[in-house]
PDB file of N, CA and C in Angstrom:
ATOM      1  N   MET A  16     -54.725 -12.012  13.247  1.00  0.00           N
ATOM      2  CA  MET A  16     -55.385 -13.248  13.761  1.00  0.00           C
ATOM      3  C   MET A  16     -56.568 -12.981  14.489  1.00  0.00           C
ATOM      4  N   ALA A  17     -57.655 -13.683  14.278  1.00  0.00           N
ATOM      5  CA  ALA A  17     -58.853 -13.370  14.971  1.00  0.00           C
ATOM      6  C   ALA A  17     -58.679 -13.911  16.415  1.00  0.00           C
ATOM      7  N   GLU A  18     -59.516 -13.285  17.261  1.00  0.00           N
ATOM      8  CA  GLU A  18     -59.444 -13.795  18.727  1.00  0.00           C
ATOM      9  C   GLU A  18     -60.030 -15.095  18.977  1.00  0.00           C
ATOM     10  N   LYS A  19     -59.345 -15.922  19.688  1.00  0.00           N
ATOM     11  CA  LYS A  19     -59.882 -17.200  19.942  1.00  0.00           C
ATOM     12  C   LYS A  19     -61.009 -17.237  20.827  1.00  0.00           C
ATOM     13  N   GLU A  20     -62.013 -18.224  20.645  1.00  0.00           N
ATOM     14  CA  GLU A  20     -63.147 -18.332  21.567  1.00  0.00           C
ATOM     15  C   GLU A  20     -62.719 -18.864  22.781  1.00  0.00           C
ATOM     16  N   THR A  21     -63.286 -18.255  24.007  1.00  0.00           N
ATOM     17  CA  THR A  21     -63.094 -18.851  25.248  1.00  0.00           C
ATOM     18  C   THR A  21     -63.895 -20.032  25.500  1.00  0.00           C
ATOM     19  N   LEU A  22     -63.229 -21.095  25.973  1.00  0.00           N
ATOM     20  CA  LEU A  22     -63.786 -22.611  26.054  1.00  0.00           C
ATOM     21  C   LEU A  22     -64.221 -22.887  27.501  1.00  0.00           C
ATOM     22  N   VAL A  23     -63.921 -21.990  28.460  1.00  0.00           N
ATOM     23  CA  VAL A  23     -64.187 -22.140  29.885  1.00  0.00           C
ATOM     24  C   VAL A  23     -65.188 -21.070  30.345  1.00  0.00           C
ATOM     25  N   VAL A  24     -65.866 -21.566  31.331  1.00  0.00           N
ATOM     26  CA  VAL A  24     -66.774 -20.559  31.950  1.00  0.00           C
ATOM     27  C   VAL A  24     -65.939 -19.724  33.001  1.00  0.00           C
ATOM     28  N   SER A  25     -65.753 -18.363  32.837  1.00  0.00           N
ATOM     29  CA  SER A  25     -64.922 -17.625  33.532  1.00  0.00           C
ATOM     30  C   SER A  25     -65.331 -17.522  34.999  1.00  0.00           C
ATOM     31  N   SER A  26     -66.638 -17.389  35.208  1.00  0.00           N
ATOM     32  CA  SER A  26     -67.164 -17.163  36.574  1.00  0.00           C
ATOM     33  C   SER A  26     -66.979 -18.398  37.417  1.00  0.00           C
ATOM     34  N   LYS A  27     -66.993 -19.633  36.708  1.00  0.00           N
ATOM     35  CA  LYS A  27     -66.932 -20.805  37.487  1.00  0.00           C
ATOM     36  C   LYS A  27     -65.452 -21.194  37.796  1.00  0.00           C
ATOM     37  N   VAL A  28     -64.463 -20.775  36.935  1.00  0.00           N
ATOM     38  CA  VAL A  28     -63.136 -20.958  37.211  1.00  0.00           C
ATOM     39  C   VAL A  28     -62.649 -20.025  38.356  1.00  0.00           C
ATOM     40  N   LYS A  29     -63.135 -18.628  38.308  1.00  0.00           N
ATOM     41  CA  LYS A  29     -62.749 -17.795  39.267  1.00  0.00           C
ATOM     42  C   LYS A  29     -63.400 -18.198  40.684  1.00  0.00           C
ATOM     43  N   ASN A  30     -64.641 -18.535  40.643  1.00  0.00           N
ATOM     44  CA  ASN A  30     -65.308 -19.040  41.910  1.00  0.00           C
ATOM     45  C   ASN A  30     -64.546 -20.193  42.515  1.00  0.00           C
ATOM     46  N   TYR A  31     -64.105 -21.210  41.595  1.00  0.00           N
ATOM     47  CA  TYR A  31     -63.392 -22.300  42.177  1.00  0.00           C
ATOM     48  C   TYR A  31     -62.120 -21.830  42.816  1.00  0.00           C
ATOM     49  N   ILE A  32     -61.319 -21.055  42.029  1.00  0.00           N
ATOM     50  CA  ILE A  32     -60.056 -20.629  42.527  1.00  0.00           C
ATOM     51  C   ILE A  32     -60.353 -19.942  43.861  1.00  0.00           C
ATOM     52  N   LYS A  33     -61.314 -18.978  44.063  1.00  0.00           N
ATOM     53  CA  LYS A  33     -61.593 -18.258  45.220  1.00  0.00           C
ATOM     54  C   LYS A  33     -61.972 -19.159  46.221  1.00  0.00           C
ATOM     55  N   SER A  34     -62.887 -20.099  46.030  1.00  0.00           N
ATOM     56  CA  SER A  34     -63.412 -21.099  47.080  1.00  0.00           C
ATOM     57  C   SER A  34     -62.374 -21.977  47.617  1.00  0.00           C
ATOM     58  N   ASN A  35     -61.567 -22.507  46.720  1.00  0.00           N
ATOM     59  CA  ASN A  35     -60.514 -23.563  47.114  1.00  0.00           C
ATOM     60  C   ASN A  35     -59.184 -22.952  47.523  1.00  0.00           C
ATOM     61  N   GLY A  36     -58.815 -21.715  47.139  1.00  0.00           N
ATOM     62  CA  GLY A  36     -57.573 -21.097  47.447  1.00  0.00           C
ATOM     63  C   GLY A  36     -57.587 -19.831  48.082  1.00  0.00           C
ATOM     64  N   ASP A  37     -58.721 -19.195  48.232  1.00  0.00           N
ATOM     65  CA  ASP A  37     -58.868 -17.817  48.726  1.00  0.00           C
ATOM     66  C   ASP A  37     -58.128 -16.935  47.893  1.00  0.00           C
ATOM     67  N   LEU A  38     -57.965 -17.170  46.672  1.00  0.00           N
ATOM     68  CA  LEU A  38     -57.168 -16.337  45.712  1.00  0.00           C
ATOM     69  C   LEU A  38     -58.006 -15.664  44.653  1.00  0.00           C
ATOM     70  N   LYS A  39     -57.540 -14.506  44.031  1.00  0.00           N
ATOM     71  CA  LYS A  39     -58.093 -13.940  42.850  1.00  0.00           C
ATOM     72  C   LYS A  39     -57.679 -14.735  41.627  1.00  0.00           C
ATOM     73  N   CYS A  40     -58.127 -14.366  40.480  1.00  0.00           N
ATOM     74  CA  CYS A  40     -57.874 -15.011  39.319  1.00  0.00           C
ATOM     75  C   CYS A  40     -57.584 -14.056  38.230  1.00  0.00           C
ATOM     76  N   SER A  41     -56.493 -14.073  37.692  1.00  0.00           N
ATOM     77  CA  SER A  41     -56.339 -13.041  36.558  1.00  0.00           C
ATOM     78  C   SER A  41     -56.992 -13.445  35.342  1.00  0.00           C
ATOM     79  N   ALA A  42     -57.426 -12.470  34.523  1.00  0.00           N
ATOM     80  CA  ALA A  42     -58.116 -12.684  33.311  1.00  0.00           C
ATOM     81  C   ALA A  42     -57.339 -13.525  32.344  1.00  0.00           C
ATOM     82  N   LYS A  43     -56.121 -13.338  32.283  1.00  0.00           N
ATOM     83  CA  LYS A  43     -55.234 -14.133  31.359  1.00  0.00           C
ATOM     84  C   LYS A  43     -55.257 -15.714  31.699  1.00  0.00           C
ATOM     85  N   VAL A  44     -55.619 -15.996  32.949  1.00  0.00           N
ATOM     86  CA  VAL A  44     -55.772 -17.492  33.320  1.00  0.00           C
ATOM     87  C   VAL A  44     -56.780 -18.186  32.436  1.00  0.00           C
ATOM     88  N   ILE A  45     -57.788 -17.407  32.067  1.00  0.00           N
ATOM     89  CA  ILE A  45     -58.983 -18.031  31.348  1.00  0.00           C
ATOM     90  C   ILE A  45     -58.481 -18.374  29.920  1.00  0.00           C
ATOM     91  N   ASP A  46     -57.667 -17.305  29.491  1.00  0.00           N
ATOM     92  CA  ASP A  46     -57.109 -17.604  28.002  1.00  0.00           C
ATOM     93  C   ASP A  46     -56.193 -18.673  27.938  1.00  0.00           C
ATOM     94  N   VAL A  47     -55.391 -18.855  29.000  1.00  0.00           N
ATOM     95  CA  VAL A  47     -54.445 -19.952  29.094  1.00  0.00           C
ATOM     96  C   VAL A  47     -55.061 -21.376  29.281  1.00  0.00           C
ATOM     97  N   LEU A  48     -56.096 -21.409  30.049  1.00  0.00           N
ATOM     98  CA  LEU A  48     -56.981 -22.563  30.226  1.00  0.00           C
ATOM     99  C   LEU A  48     -57.651 -22.980  28.873  1.00  0.00           C
ATOM    100  N   SER A  49     -58.224 -22.054  28.243  1.00  0.00           N
ATOM    101  CA  SER A  49     -58.922 -22.281  26.968  1.00  0.00           C
ATOM    102  C   SER A  49     -57.833 -22.646  26.000  1.00  0.00           C
ATOM    103  N   ASP A  50     -56.643 -22.251  25.968  1.00  0.00           N
ATOM    104  CA  ASP A  50     -55.523 -22.871  25.000  1.00  0.00           C
ATOM    105  C   ASP A  50     -55.237 -24.296  25.364  1.00  0.00           C
ATOM    106  N   LYS A  51     -55.192 -24.520  26.685  1.00  0.00           N
ATOM    107  CA  LYS A  51     -54.788 -25.948  27.175  1.00  0.00           C
ATOM    108  C   LYS A  51     -55.917 -26.879  26.771  1.00  0.00           C
ATOM    109  N   ILE A  52     -57.135 -26.589  26.960  1.00  0.00           N
ATOM    110  CA  ILE A  52     -58.371 -27.357  26.574  1.00  0.00           C
ATOM    111  C   ILE A  52     -58.350 -27.601  25.067  1.00  0.00           C
ATOM    112  N   ARG A  53     -58.128 -26.482  24.238  1.00  0.00           N
ATOM    113  CA  ARG A  53     -57.983 -26.591  22.850  1.00  0.00           C
ATOM    114  C   ARG A  53     -56.937 -27.572  22.430  1.00  0.00           C
ATOM    115  N   GLU A  54     -55.716 -27.506  23.022  1.00  0.00           N
ATOM    116  CA  GLU A  54     -54.730 -28.592  22.817  1.00  0.00           C
ATOM    117  C   GLU A  54     -55.187 -29.993  23.125  1.00  0.00           C
ATOM    118  N   MET A  55     -55.894 -30.099  24.192  1.00  0.00           N
ATOM    119  CA  MET A  55     -56.325 -31.418  24.604  1.00  0.00           C
ATOM    120  C   MET A  55     -57.389 -31.969  23.608  1.00  0.00           C
ATOM    121  N   CYS A  56     -58.253 -31.004  23.273  1.00  0.00           N
ATOM    122  CA  CYS A  56     -59.272 -31.490  22.336  1.00  0.00           C
ATOM    123  C   CYS A  56     -58.717 -31.975  20.909  1.00  0.00           C
ATOM    124  N   ASP A  57     -57.648 -31.033  20.471  1.00  0.00           N
ATOM    125  CA  ASP A  57     -57.072 -31.317  19.234  1.00  0.00           C
ATOM    126  C   ASP A  57     -56.390 -32.809  19.360  1.00  0.00           C
ATOM    127  N   SER A  58     -55.865 -33.090  20.311  1.00  0.00           N
ATOM    128  CA  SER A  58     -55.153 -34.259  20.514  1.00  0.00           C
ATOM    129  C   SER A  58     -56.168 -35.490  20.568  1.00  0.00           C
ATOM    130  N   ALA A  59     -57.208 -35.347  21.218  1.00  0.00           N
ATOM    131  CA  ALA A  59     -58.265 -36.294  21.297  1.00  0.00           C
ATOM    132  C   ALA A  59     -58.957 -36.462  19.904  1.00  0.00           C
ATOM    133  N   ILE A  60     -59.118 -35.416  19.248  1.00  0.00           N
ATOM    134  CA  ILE A  60     -59.568 -35.544  17.930  1.00  0.00           C
ATOM    135  C   ILE A  60     -58.783 -36.468  16.972  1.00  0.00           C
ATOM    136  N   GLU A  61     -57.517 -36.265  17.087  1.00  0.00           N
ATOM    137  CA  GLU A  61     -56.587 -36.989  16.266  1.00  0.00           C
ATOM    138  C   GLU A  61     -56.613 -38.440  16.682  1.00  0.00           C
ATOM    139  N   LYS A  62     -56.597 -38.731  17.866  1.00  0.00           N
ATOM    140  CA  LYS A  62     -56.663 -40.070  18.503  1.00  0.00           C
ATOM    141  C   LYS A  62     -58.019 -40.895  18.000  1.00  0.00           C
ATOM    142  N   ALA A  63     -59.132 -40.113  17.910  1.00  0.00           N
ATOM    143  CA  ALA A  63     -60.359 -40.643  17.441  1.00  0.00           C
ATOM    144  C   ALA A  63     -60.363 -40.968  15.899  1.00  0.00           C
ATOM    145  N   LYS A  64     -59.793 -40.096  15.298  1.00  0.00           N
ATOM    146  CA  LYS A  64     -59.550 -40.151  13.781  1.00  0.00           C
ATOM    147  C   LYS A  64     -58.672 -41.322  13.454  1.00  0.00           C
ATOM    148  N   ASN A  65     -57.533 -41.505  14.217  1.00  0.00           N
ATOM    149  CA  ASN A  65     -56.493 -42.576  13.964  1.00  0.00           C
ATOM    150  C   ASN A  65     -57.167 -43.926  14.219  1.00  0.00           C
ATOM    151  N   ASP A  66     -58.180 -43.910  15.090  1.00  0.00           N
ATOM    152  CA  ASP A  66     -58.869 -45.150  15.521  1.00  0.00           C
ATOM    153  C   ASP A  66     -60.162 -45.283  14.523  1.00  0.00           C
ATOM    154  N   LYS A  67     -60.201 -44.408  13.473  1.00  0.00           N
ATOM    155  CA  LYS A  67     -61.397 -44.480  12.452  1.00  0.00           C
ATOM    156  C   LYS A  67     -62.732 -44.315  13.124  1.00  0.00           C
ATOM    157  N   ARG A  68     -62.802 -43.645  14.205  1.00  0.00           N
ATOM    158  CA  ARG A  68     -64.118 -43.305  14.892  1.00  0.00           C
ATOM    159  C   ARG A  68     -64.614 -41.909  14.579  1.00  0.00           C
ATOM    160  N   LYS A  69     -65.922 -41.714  14.659  1.00  0.00           N
ATOM    161  CA  LYS A  69     -66.458 -40.389  14.533  1.00  0.00           C
ATOM    162  C   LYS A  69     -66.813 -39.595  15.763  1.00  0.00           C
ATOM    163  N   THR A  70     -66.330 -40.408  16.929  1.00  0.00           N
ATOM    164  CA  THR A  70     -66.886 -39.848  18.209  1.00  0.00           C
ATOM    165  C   THR A  70     -65.699 -39.801  19.027  1.00  0.00           C
ATOM    166  N   VAL A  71     -65.311 -38.630  19.766  1.00  0.00           N
ATOM    167  CA  VAL A  71     -64.288 -38.590  20.689  1.00  0.00           C
ATOM    168  C   VAL A  71     -64.807 -39.214  22.006  1.00  0.00           C
ATOM    169  N   GLN A  72     -63.997 -39.909  22.494  1.00  0.00           N
ATOM    170  CA  GLN A  72     -64.354 -40.704  23.817  1.00  0.00           C
ATOM    171  C   GLN A  72     -63.441 -40.318  24.850  1.00  0.00           C
ATOM    172  N   GLU A  73     -63.951 -40.549  26.131  1.00  0.00           N
ATOM    173  CA  GLU A  73     -63.080 -40.198  27.330  1.00  0.00           C
ATOM    174  C   GLU A  73     -61.593 -40.828  27.169  1.00  0.00           C
ATOM    175  N   LYS A  74     -61.381 -42.016  26.638  1.00  0.00           N
ATOM    176  CA  LYS A  74     -60.194 -42.609  26.448  1.00  0.00           C
ATOM    177  C   LYS A  74     -59.314 -41.860  25.589  1.00  0.00           C
ATOM    178  N   ASP A  75     -59.700 -41.002  24.771  1.00  0.00           N
ATOM    179  CA  ASP A  75     -58.943 -40.234  23.807  1.00  0.00           C
ATOM    180  C   ASP A  75     -58.224 -39.037  24.592  1.00  0.00           C
ATOM    181  N   PHE A  76     -58.651 -38.785  25.801  1.00  0.00           N
ATOM    182  CA  PHE A  76     -58.119 -37.753  26.473  1.00  0.00           C
ATOM    183  C   PHE A  76     -57.071 -38.363  27.551  1.00  0.00           C
TER     184      PHE A  76
END
């Protein structure tokens, strides 16, 4: 299976965690977040399609 594309900006996530929690961020966190975002997008896509729209909107999330 091909490697999945990262959907988040790693440096931004790591900086956010450091700034707000004074913690480090494992590299695996980026993969997990990308997977979660992928799931959310897939669900939003289905909702838009079910409504017969060609645009995903905020309400789909």
